[in-house]
Amino acid sequence: MRLPMVAELNGESDLRHRIRDLRFFEKSFRKNVQLTFPEGAMRSKTDQARLRSSFLAWLESFQANRHLATIDRKDFICFSAGSMLAELFRHDPLSISSETKSSDSATTVWPEGSAYVSYCLGVALTVLEQEFHLSAEIPEYANDPRIWQSFKENVQDNPDLAIPFLDMLLGQSPNWNEPATAEKRPAVKAKSTPVLST
Amino acid sequence: MPKQQRFSLPPTIDDLSAAPLVVKDALRGIRLKLRNLAPNIDETGLFVQNHLPLSPLAIATTLFNETRKITLLGEDIARDVLLRHRDEARLTAFAGSGFGSNVSPLPEHQRHDYVSSRYAALKILAGQFKADELLILEQPIDMAYLTLLGRFSDVSLASSSKNTINFDKIAISTIELEKSGAVNSPNSGTQAPRLGQLIFAALGLAETILALSTNHSVESTLAALNLAADVIVLRKPSIAAIFDGLDPEAQLSAEYRLLAPPLTEA
């Protein structure tokens, strides 16, 4: 799958803070759409109110869970990117009309979904690189149209399933049962100090 | 039984200072009533050109139209003469005259800035909410200012640092202004949040955004008001819960803490 925004985002110093700025979020999201669908045959339209709603909902989730960053910072970055993806799916700000098929399987199966994933994946990869000098490789199955078809069906049923899906792409242990509950993530559970009974 | 006094007490300095605002608000009320009473006829004077005897209704209508023309003429003249008092020009004082930036106590001359800039901001926000005809009054804002000034003299509300933003004070000011009756929002029954609540929530959010920013130009203030109105519309359920909740001041403060930093221009 294509990640056209990574180079652009890498040019932003301190992306983990910049991404919490509504104006930057809007601008970079729109830029990602532009770069993902450069061909004239695909026309995209972004609903600003829906885009802002997804940002505000993500912000609430981020603030409610940010204390978990002290337990496992890397895992929290992946969870935050997954939450952003879930809110984008929930509010669905993008609509794309296409007349031709893209060479990219993800874009062919689900153009809007692939744009959301490429944006959030790009943000997560850039923050991980800036914070931990990690460069994660995207697994081969990310180019499998069957994976995208299955992902589409699942996320339409429950947008929060976007969180474990993104975890898989980032090589992080997913939590399929309670995806939106950050405390139940394998990495958090493994590092949390057990409460001693007296 | 003692005879009831017609005037209980002589006016205080505060009453005298507020007198022009009372007159202006009264005129605003009259103007709104005149606008709402406007009958659906053209203003070309067709009734007058008709030489048949005029009915009482036609006479009233003609008189009304003439009065309306005079009102419009007066408004045009006032706008020309008082150009510096246009809404946007008044906004220059908006960011610096609030209670959130810990300039305490506010100097007396800021009372005027506080009232006039908030009045201007409310008018702009009313437009954003497609409610241009909403009656907005200055005197209740002035009364709220005096109440807040007294309330914020309490040291427990002071912030630890002069440079930090006092979200609590902005939230308290917002709730006080909403209760003041400065915006006469129509009673829409059970619909929550009310239009007035949304407008004041946006006013407080814009004030918080500007308190966090170093750019206080008229353009930035307008941009902050615009963005705050957009975001508050998207947060309707939260705003309704805040105004109907047990501690609206604390809840609104938390809402501003959540929303304002991501909306502030870097």
Short mmCIF file of C-alpha atoms in Angstrom, two decimals:
data_model
loop_
_atom_site.label_atom_id
_atom_site.label_comp_id
_atom_site.label_asym_id
_atom_site.label_seq_id
_atom_site.Cartn_x
_atom_site.Cartn_y
_atom_site.Cartn_z
CA MET A 1 0.00 0.00 0.00
CA ARG A 2 1.10 3.54 -0.69
CA LEU A 3 2.13 5.91 2.10
CA PRO A 4 2.59 9.20 0.29
CA MET A 5 2.56 11.39 3.38
CA VAL A 6 5.51 9.90 5.25
CA ALA A 7 8.08 12.10 3.53
CA GLU A 8 5.97 15.21 4.08
CA LEU A 9 5.29 14.39 7.72
CA ASN A 10 8.94 13.66 8.37
CA GLY A 11 9.65 17.25 7.47
CA GLU A 12 7.57 18.32 10.47
CA SER A 13 9.60 18.43 13.62
CA ASP A 14 7.79 17.23 16.74
CA LEU A 15 4.89 15.63 14.85
CA ARG A 16 3.43 14.09 18.01
CA HIS A 17 2.53 17.60 19.20
CA ARG A 18 1.73 19.07 15.80
CA ILE A 19 -0.88 16.42 15.11
CA ARG A 20 -2.92 17.71 18.07
CA ASP A 21 -3.42 21.01 16.25
CA LEU A 22 -6.74 21.01 14.38
CA ARG A 23 -5.45 23.22 11.58
CA PHE A 24 -2.41 20.99 10.99
CA PHE A 25 -4.57 17.86 11.12
CA GLU A 26 -6.95 19.25 8.50
CA LYS A 27 -4.18 20.47 6.25
CA SER A 28 -2.14 17.27 6.39
CA PHE A 29 -5.22 15.09 5.94
CA ARG A 30 -6.20 16.98 2.80
CA LYS A 31 -2.64 16.81 1.51
CA ASN A 32 -2.63 13.04 2.03
CA VAL A 33 -5.84 12.74 0.00
CA GLN A 34 -4.27 14.85 -2.74
CA LEU A 35 -1.16 12.67 -2.82
CA THR A 36 -3.09 9.39 -2.59
CA PHE A 37 -5.32 10.22 -5.52
CA PRO A 38 -3.22 12.28 -7.88
CA GLU A 39 -4.91 11.00 -11.03
CA GLY A 40 -7.57 13.21 -12.50
CA ALA A 41 -9.93 10.26 -12.87
CA MET A 42 -10.54 10.12 -9.12
CA ARG A 43 -12.35 13.02 -7.57
CA SER A 44 -12.40 13.48 -3.83
CA LYS A 45 -14.49 15.61 -1.53
CA THR A 46 -13.77 16.17 2.16
CA ASP A 47 -16.61 17.17 4.46
CA GLN A 48 -15.04 19.67 6.85
CA ALA A 49 -17.58 19.26 9.65
CA ARG A 50 -17.15 15.48 9.61
CA LEU A 51 -13.38 15.80 9.50
CA ARG A 52 -13.47 18.13 12.51
CA SER A 53 -15.86 15.83 14.34
CA SER A 54 -13.45 12.93 13.89
CA PHE A 55 -10.60 15.07 15.21
CA LEU A 56 -12.58 16.22 18.27
CA ALA A 57 -13.71 12.68 19.07
CA TRP A 58 -10.12 11.47 18.74
CA LEU A 59 -8.92 14.30 20.97
CA GLU A 60 -11.30 13.22 23.73
CA SER A 61 -10.07 9.64 23.52
CA PHE A 62 -6.45 10.82 23.43
CA GLN A 63 -6.85 12.98 26.55
CA ALA A 64 -8.72 10.25 28.40
CA ASN A 65 -5.98 7.68 27.75
CA ARG A 66 -2.80 9.73 27.65
CA HIS A 67 -1.77 8.65 31.16
CA LEU A 68 -1.09 5.22 29.64
CA ALA A 69 1.78 6.68 27.64
CA THR A 70 3.90 6.42 30.77
CA ILE A 71 3.40 2.63 30.81
CA ASP A 72 4.42 1.96 27.20
CA ARG A 73 5.00 5.01 25.05
CA LYS A 74 5.46 3.11 21.78
CA ASP A 75 2.26 1.16 22.29
CA PHE A 76 0.39 4.37 23.14
CA ILE A 77 1.52 5.95 19.86
CA CYS A 78 0.11 2.95 17.97
CA PHE A 79 -3.11 3.04 19.98
CA SER A 80 -3.55 6.79 19.38
CA ALA A 81 -3.06 6.37 15.63
CA GLY A 82 -5.56 3.50 15.70
CA SER A 83 -8.08 5.65 17.61
CA MET A 84 -7.70 8.37 15.02
CA LEU A 85 -8.34 5.81 12.29
CA ALA A 86 -11.42 4.53 14.12
CA GLU A 87 -12.85 8.07 14.37
CA LEU A 88 -12.17 8.72 10.69
CA PHE A 89 -14.12 5.58 9.84
CA ARG A 90 -16.89 6.52 12.26
CA HIS A 91 -17.37 10.04 10.83
CA ASP A 92 -16.30 9.16 7.27
CA PRO A 93 -15.42 12.66 6.00
CA LEU A 94 -14.14 11.58 2.60
CA SER A 95 -16.09 10.68 -0.51
CA ILE A 96 -14.38 9.59 -3.69
CA SER A 97 -15.83 9.08 -7.12
CA SER A 98 -13.66 7.10 -9.48
CA GLU A 99 -13.98 6.17 -13.11
CA THR A 100 -10.80 4.14 -13.45
CA LYS A 101 -9.20 1.42 -11.37
CA SER A 102 -6.08 2.21 -9.38
CA SER A 103 -2.99 0.02 -9.53
CA ASP A 104 -3.05 -0.09 -5.74
CA SER A 105 -5.24 -2.94 -4.42
CA ALA A 106 -6.25 -1.08 -1.25
CA THR A 107 -7.34 1.95 -3.26
CA THR A 108 -9.30 -0.23 -5.67
CA VAL A 109 -11.20 -2.13 -2.97
CA TRP A 110 -11.91 0.83 -0.76
CA PRO A 111 -10.54 4.24 -1.80
CA GLU A 112 -11.82 6.13 1.25
CA GLY A 113 -10.63 3.45 3.67
CA SER A 114 -7.19 3.28 2.10
CA ALA A 115 -6.85 7.07 2.40
CA TYR A 116 -7.70 6.93 6.13
CA VAL A 117 -5.29 4.06 6.71
CA SER A 118 -2.45 5.61 4.72
CA TYR A 119 -2.83 8.87 6.69
CA CYS A 120 -2.91 7.31 10.17
CA LEU A 121 -0.22 4.79 9.30
CA GLY A 122 1.93 7.63 7.96
CA VAL A 123 1.46 9.61 11.17
CA ALA A 124 2.24 6.60 13.39
CA LEU A 125 5.35 5.63 11.40
CA THR A 126 6.68 9.17 11.43
CA VAL A 127 6.14 9.66 15.17
CA LEU A 128 7.75 6.26 15.89
CA GLU A 129 10.72 7.26 13.76
CA GLN A 130 11.02 10.69 15.40
CA GLU A 131 10.61 9.35 18.93
CA PHE A 132 12.37 5.97 18.77
CA HIS A 133 14.28 6.02 15.46
CA LEU A 134 12.21 3.00 14.43
CA SER A 135 11.42 2.30 10.83
CA ALA A 136 8.68 -0.33 10.72
CA GLU A 137 8.15 -2.31 7.55
CA ILE A 138 4.63 -2.67 6.25
CA PRO A 139 3.78 -6.41 5.93
CA GLU A 140 3.20 -7.88 2.49
CA TYR A 141 -0.45 -8.75 3.20
CA ALA A 142 -1.24 -5.02 3.30
CA ASN A 143 -1.36 -5.32 -0.49
CA ASP A 144 -3.77 -8.25 -0.51
CA PRO A 145 -7.23 -7.20 -1.77
CA ARG A 146 -8.87 -9.95 0.32
CA ILE A 147 -7.46 -8.41 3.49
CA TRP A 148 -8.94 -5.06 2.49
CA GLN A 149 -12.30 -6.58 1.69
CA SER A 150 -12.41 -8.29 5.07
CA PHE A 151 -11.20 -5.13 6.83
CA LYS A 152 -13.89 -3.08 5.12
CA GLU A 153 -16.65 -5.44 6.25
CA ASN A 154 -15.38 -5.56 9.81
CA VAL A 155 -14.87 -1.82 10.21
CA GLN A 156 -18.28 -1.05 8.76
CA ASP A 157 -19.65 -3.28 11.50
CA ASN A 158 -17.46 -1.82 14.27
CA PRO A 159 -15.17 1.17 13.51
CA ASP A 160 -13.08 0.44 16.63
CA LEU A 161 -11.72 -2.67 14.87
CA ALA A 162 -9.54 -0.21 12.96
CA ILE A 163 -7.34 -0.07 16.08
CA PRO A 164 -6.17 -3.72 16.04
CA PHE A 165 -5.96 -3.64 12.24
CA LEU A 166 -3.49 -0.75 12.43
CA ASP A 167 -1.66 -2.57 15.25
CA MET A 168 -1.11 -5.48 12.88
CA LEU A 169 0.29 -3.23 10.18
CA LEU A 170 2.61 -1.64 12.75
CA GLY A 171 3.74 -4.99 14.19
CA GLN A 172 2.06 -4.35 17.55
CA SER A 173 0.04 -7.00 19.42
CA PRO A 174 -3.64 -6.36 18.65
CA ASN A 175 -6.59 -6.56 21.01
CA TRP A 176 -9.58 -7.70 18.97
CA ASN A 177 -11.98 -8.19 21.87
CA GLU A 178 -12.05 -4.73 23.39
CA PRO A 179 -10.17 -2.65 20.84
CA ALA A 180 -11.09 0.78 22.23
CA THR A 181 -10.12 -0.04 25.83
CA ALA A 182 -6.51 1.04 26.07
CA GLU A 183 -6.01 -0.60 29.49
CA LYS A 184 -6.77 -4.00 27.95
CA ARG A 185 -4.03 -3.80 25.34
CA PRO A 186 -1.50 -6.65 25.60
CA ALA A 187 1.45 -4.29 25.91
CA VAL A 188 -0.21 -2.28 28.70
CA LYS A 189 -1.35 -5.36 30.58
CA ALA A 190 2.11 -6.88 30.37
CA LYS A 191 3.79 -3.81 31.86
CA SER A 192 1.16 -2.75 34.40
CA THR A 193 2.20 -3.32 37.99
CA PRO A 194 -0.17 -5.80 39.63
CA VAL A 195 -1.99 -4.44 42.67
CA LEU A 196 -0.80 -6.24 45.79
CA SER A 197 -3.52 -7.33 48.18
CA THR A 198 -2.89 -6.66 51.84
CA MET B 1 -48.45 51.80 56.34
CA PRO B 2 -45.57 53.90 55.09
CA LYS B 3 -45.93 55.39 51.67
CA GLN B 4 -43.89 53.51 49.11
CA GLN B 5 -40.96 55.53 47.82
CA ARG B 6 -40.93 56.04 44.09
CA PHE B 7 -37.13 56.16 43.96
CA SER B 8 -35.52 53.95 46.55
CA LEU B 9 -31.93 55.15 46.39
CA PRO B 10 -30.02 57.80 44.47
CA PRO B 11 -28.11 56.34 41.51
CA THR B 12 -24.60 55.11 42.20
CA ILE B 13 -21.57 55.80 39.99
CA ASP B 14 -22.04 52.35 38.47
CA ASP B 15 -25.68 53.15 37.65
CA LEU B 16 -24.68 56.42 36.01
CA SER B 17 -21.94 54.71 33.98
CA ALA B 18 -24.44 52.16 32.79
CA ALA B 19 -27.07 54.77 31.84
CA PRO B 20 -25.98 55.15 28.20
CA LEU B 21 -26.06 51.37 27.83
CA VAL B 22 -29.62 51.28 29.18
CA VAL B 23 -30.70 53.86 26.59
CA LYS B 24 -28.91 52.04 23.78
CA ASP B 25 -30.46 48.71 24.78
CA ALA B 26 -33.91 50.30 24.93
CA LEU B 27 -33.45 51.64 21.41
CA ARG B 28 -32.27 48.23 20.24
CA GLY B 29 -35.42 46.68 21.69
CA ILE B 30 -37.61 49.23 19.92
CA ARG B 31 -35.76 48.72 16.66
CA LEU B 32 -36.22 44.96 16.86
CA LYS B 33 -39.92 45.38 17.62
CA LEU B 34 -40.33 47.68 14.64
CA ARG B 35 -38.56 45.22 12.39
CA ASN B 36 -40.68 42.33 13.60
CA LEU B 37 -43.87 44.33 13.14
CA ALA B 38 -43.08 45.19 9.52
CA PRO B 39 -46.10 44.31 7.41
CA ASN B 40 -45.51 42.48 4.17
CA ILE B 41 -46.09 45.33 1.75
CA ASP B 42 -43.79 47.24 -0.55
CA GLU B 43 -42.43 50.58 0.48
CA THR B 44 -43.17 52.49 -2.72
CA GLY B 45 -46.09 54.34 -1.15
CA LEU B 46 -48.82 52.70 -3.22
CA PHE B 47 -51.34 53.30 -0.49
CA VAL B 48 -50.55 56.99 -0.42
CA GLN B 49 -50.90 57.37 -4.18
CA ASN B 50 -54.38 55.95 -3.99
CA HIS B 51 -56.75 58.92 -3.57
CA LEU B 52 -59.46 56.88 -1.92
CA PRO B 53 -60.00 57.61 1.80
CA LEU B 54 -57.47 55.63 3.85
CA SER B 55 -58.59 53.00 6.30
CA PRO B 56 -57.18 53.14 9.86
CA LEU B 57 -54.97 50.16 8.98
CA ALA B 58 -53.63 51.89 5.87
CA ILE B 59 -52.87 55.05 7.88
CA ALA B 60 -51.06 52.99 10.50
CA THR B 61 -49.11 51.15 7.80
CA THR B 62 -48.10 54.37 6.08
CA LEU B 63 -47.00 55.91 9.36
CA PHE B 64 -45.09 52.79 10.20
CA ASN B 65 -43.28 52.83 6.88
CA GLU B 66 -42.29 56.45 7.36
CA THR B 67 -41.01 55.68 10.85
CA ARG B 68 -39.04 52.78 9.49
CA LYS B 69 -37.45 54.94 6.83
CA ILE B 70 -36.39 57.43 9.51
CA THR B 71 -34.95 54.60 11.61
CA LEU B 72 -32.94 53.30 8.67
CA LEU B 73 -31.73 56.80 7.89
CA GLY B 74 -30.69 57.24 11.54
CA GLU B 75 -28.81 53.94 11.44
CA ASP B 76 -26.96 54.95 8.29
CA ILE B 77 -25.95 58.28 9.79
CA ALA B 78 -24.87 56.63 13.04
CA ARG B 79 -22.72 54.12 11.16
CA ASP B 80 -21.00 56.89 9.24
CA VAL B 81 -20.36 59.03 12.30
CA LEU B 82 -19.40 56.21 14.64
CA LEU B 83 -17.25 54.29 12.20
CA ARG B 84 -14.70 53.49 14.88
CA HIS B 85 -17.41 51.75 16.87
CA ARG B 86 -18.17 49.21 14.22
CA ASP B 87 -18.25 45.67 15.55
CA GLU B 88 -14.96 44.62 14.06
CA ALA B 89 -13.13 47.69 15.34
CA ARG B 90 -14.45 47.02 18.83
CA LEU B 91 -12.94 43.55 18.72
CA THR B 92 -9.44 44.94 19.18
CA ALA B 93 -10.15 45.01 22.91
CA PHE B 94 -11.68 41.52 23.10
CA ALA B 95 -8.60 39.43 23.90
CA GLY B 96 -7.10 41.86 26.38
CA SER B 97 -10.21 42.71 28.36
CA GLY B 98 -11.25 39.27 29.61
CA PHE B 99 -10.68 37.73 33.01
CA GLY B 100 -8.73 34.71 31.86
CA SER B 101 -5.30 36.24 31.49
CA ASN B 102 -4.91 37.11 35.17
CA VAL B 103 -4.58 40.87 34.92
CA SER B 104 -6.19 41.34 38.27
CA PRO B 105 -7.94 43.49 39.27
CA LEU B 106 -9.04 44.85 35.90
CA PRO B 107 -8.60 48.61 35.66
CA GLU B 108 -11.82 50.61 35.60
CA HIS B 109 -11.28 51.78 32.00
CA GLN B 110 -11.36 48.15 30.90
CA ARG B 111 -15.01 47.98 31.89
CA HIS B 112 -15.96 49.77 28.71
CA ASP B 113 -13.64 47.58 26.62
CA TYR B 114 -15.03 44.43 28.21
CA VAL B 115 -18.64 45.39 27.53
CA SER B 116 -18.28 46.81 24.03
CA SER B 117 -15.94 44.10 22.74
CA ARG B 118 -18.14 41.33 24.10
CA TYR B 119 -21.20 42.97 22.61
CA ALA B 120 -19.43 43.12 19.23
CA ALA B 121 -18.23 39.52 19.52
CA LEU B 122 -21.74 38.34 20.42
CA LYS B 123 -23.16 40.10 17.38
CA ILE B 124 -20.59 38.39 15.16
CA LEU B 125 -21.31 35.03 16.76
CA ALA B 126 -25.06 35.55 16.34
CA GLY B 127 -24.34 35.97 12.64
CA GLN B 128 -22.27 32.77 12.64
CA PHE B 129 -25.24 30.95 14.16
CA LYS B 130 -27.54 32.43 11.48
CA ALA B 131 -29.35 34.54 14.07
CA ASP B 132 -28.56 38.08 12.92
CA GLU B 133 -31.86 39.39 14.28
CA LEU B 134 -31.12 38.22 17.82
CA LEU B 135 -31.53 40.99 20.39
CA ILE B 136 -28.22 41.51 22.18
CA LEU B 137 -28.04 43.97 25.07
CA GLU B 138 -25.02 45.73 26.56
CA GLN B 139 -26.30 46.57 30.01
CA PRO B 140 -26.55 42.92 31.17
CA ILE B 141 -22.93 42.44 30.04
CA ASP B 142 -22.01 45.45 32.15
CA MET B 143 -23.85 44.02 35.15
CA ALA B 144 -22.12 40.69 34.65
CA TYR B 145 -18.78 42.49 34.51
CA LEU B 146 -19.38 44.13 37.89
CA THR B 147 -20.48 40.81 39.41
CA LEU B 148 -17.40 39.07 38.06
CA LEU B 149 -15.11 41.84 39.24
CA GLY B 150 -16.43 41.34 42.76
CA ARG B 151 -16.21 37.57 42.50
CA PHE B 152 -12.64 37.52 41.15
CA SER B 153 -11.34 39.66 43.99
CA ASP B 154 -11.46 36.38 45.92
CA VAL B 155 -7.86 35.16 46.15
CA SER B 156 -8.89 31.51 45.89
CA LEU B 157 -9.68 32.07 42.22
CA ALA B 158 -6.31 33.58 41.45
CA SER B 159 -3.93 31.50 39.39
CA SER B 160 -0.51 30.51 40.66
CA SER B 161 1.29 32.20 37.83
CA LYS B 162 0.53 35.46 36.10
CA ASN B 163 1.43 33.92 32.76
CA THR B 164 -0.88 30.93 32.94
CA ILE B 165 -4.34 30.93 31.47
CA ASN B 166 -7.11 30.77 34.02
CA PHE B 167 -9.58 28.44 32.35
CA ASP B 168 -11.80 28.52 35.42
CA LYS B 169 -12.24 32.29 35.25
CA ILE B 170 -13.12 32.17 31.56
CA ALA B 171 -15.68 29.44 32.24
CA ILE B 172 -17.15 31.34 35.20
CA SER B 173 -17.37 34.54 33.10
CA THR B 174 -19.09 32.61 30.32
CA ILE B 175 -21.71 31.12 32.63
CA GLU B 176 -22.29 34.50 34.29
CA LEU B 177 -22.74 36.20 30.92
CA GLU B 178 -25.12 33.48 29.77
CA LYS B 179 -27.24 34.02 32.88
CA SER B 180 -27.14 37.81 32.48
CA GLY B 181 -29.80 37.97 29.79
CA ALA B 182 -27.50 39.78 27.35
CA VAL B 183 -28.75 37.49 24.60
CA ASN B 184 -32.46 37.26 24.38
CA SER B 185 -32.62 33.89 22.70
CA PRO B 186 -36.06 32.65 21.71
CA ASN B 187 -37.46 29.92 23.91
CA SER B 188 -37.31 26.83 21.76
CA GLY B 189 -39.12 24.59 24.21
CA THR B 190 -37.27 21.46 25.22
CA GLN B 191 -34.51 21.86 22.64
CA ALA B 192 -31.10 21.70 24.32
CA PRO B 193 -28.70 23.37 24.19
CA ARG B 194 -30.42 26.70 23.64
CA LEU B 195 -29.05 29.05 21.00
CA GLY B 196 -27.87 31.49 23.67
CA GLN B 197 -25.92 28.73 25.42
CA LEU B 198 -24.17 27.82 22.19
CA ILE B 199 -23.32 31.44 21.47
CA PHE B 200 -21.85 32.03 24.93
CA ALA B 201 -19.98 28.73 24.89
CA ALA B 202 -18.41 29.83 21.60
CA LEU B 203 -17.62 33.26 23.06
CA GLY B 204 -15.76 31.65 25.98
CA LEU B 205 -13.95 29.23 23.70
CA ALA B 206 -12.81 32.09 21.45
CA GLU B 207 -11.59 33.97 24.53
CA THR B 208 -9.62 30.90 25.64
CA ILE B 209 -8.09 30.42 22.20
CA LEU B 210 -6.97 34.05 22.17
CA ALA B 211 -5.67 33.82 25.72
CA LEU B 212 -3.42 30.97 24.56
CA SER B 213 -2.31 32.88 21.48
CA THR B 214 0.08 35.77 21.13
CA ASN B 215 -1.72 37.15 18.09
CA HIS B 216 -4.59 39.39 19.16
CA SER B 217 -5.25 41.24 15.92
CA VAL B 218 -8.82 41.81 14.73
CA GLU B 219 -8.26 39.16 12.05
CA SER B 220 -7.15 36.58 14.63
CA THR B 221 -10.07 37.47 16.87
CA LEU B 222 -12.49 37.02 13.99
CA ALA B 223 -10.82 33.73 13.06
CA ALA B 224 -11.03 32.54 16.68
CA LEU B 225 -14.74 33.45 16.87
CA ASN B 226 -15.38 31.71 13.57
CA LEU B 227 -13.56 28.52 14.56
CA ALA B 228 -15.07 28.51 18.06
CA ALA B 229 -18.59 28.75 16.60
CA ASP B 230 -17.90 25.85 14.20
CA VAL B 231 -16.47 23.65 16.92
CA ILE B 232 -19.21 24.41 19.46
CA VAL B 233 -21.83 23.38 16.91
CA LEU B 234 -20.05 20.03 16.61
CA ARG B 235 -19.99 19.74 20.42
CA LYS B 236 -23.72 20.36 20.93
CA PRO B 237 -24.32 17.24 23.06
CA SER B 238 -21.42 18.16 25.38
CA ILE B 239 -22.59 21.77 25.65
CA ALA B 240 -26.12 20.66 26.49
CA ALA B 241 -24.77 18.32 29.17
CA ILE B 242 -22.58 21.08 30.62
CA PHE B 243 -25.35 23.68 30.95
CA ASP B 244 -27.78 21.09 32.34
CA GLY B 245 -25.16 19.51 34.59
CA LEU B 246 -24.46 19.92 38.28
CA ASP B 247 -21.34 22.07 38.05
CA PRO B 248 -21.43 23.86 34.71
CA GLU B 249 -18.49 26.14 35.57
CA ALA B 250 -16.11 23.24 36.27
CA GLN B 251 -17.37 21.26 33.30
CA LEU B 252 -17.06 24.19 30.92
CA SER B 253 -13.55 24.86 32.21
CA ALA B 254 -12.65 21.22 31.44
CA GLU B 255 -14.20 21.57 27.97
CA TYR B 256 -12.08 24.65 27.26
CA ARG B 257 -8.95 22.86 28.52
CA LEU B 258 -9.69 20.05 26.07
CA LEU B 259 -10.66 22.13 23.05
CA ALA B 260 -8.71 25.38 23.12
CA PRO B 261 -5.07 24.20 22.80
CA PRO B 262 -5.68 22.22 19.56
CA LEU B 263 -7.57 25.18 18.11
CA THR B 264 -4.88 27.73 18.89
CA GLU B 265 -2.70 28.77 16.01
CA ALA B 266 0.89 27.65 16.57
#
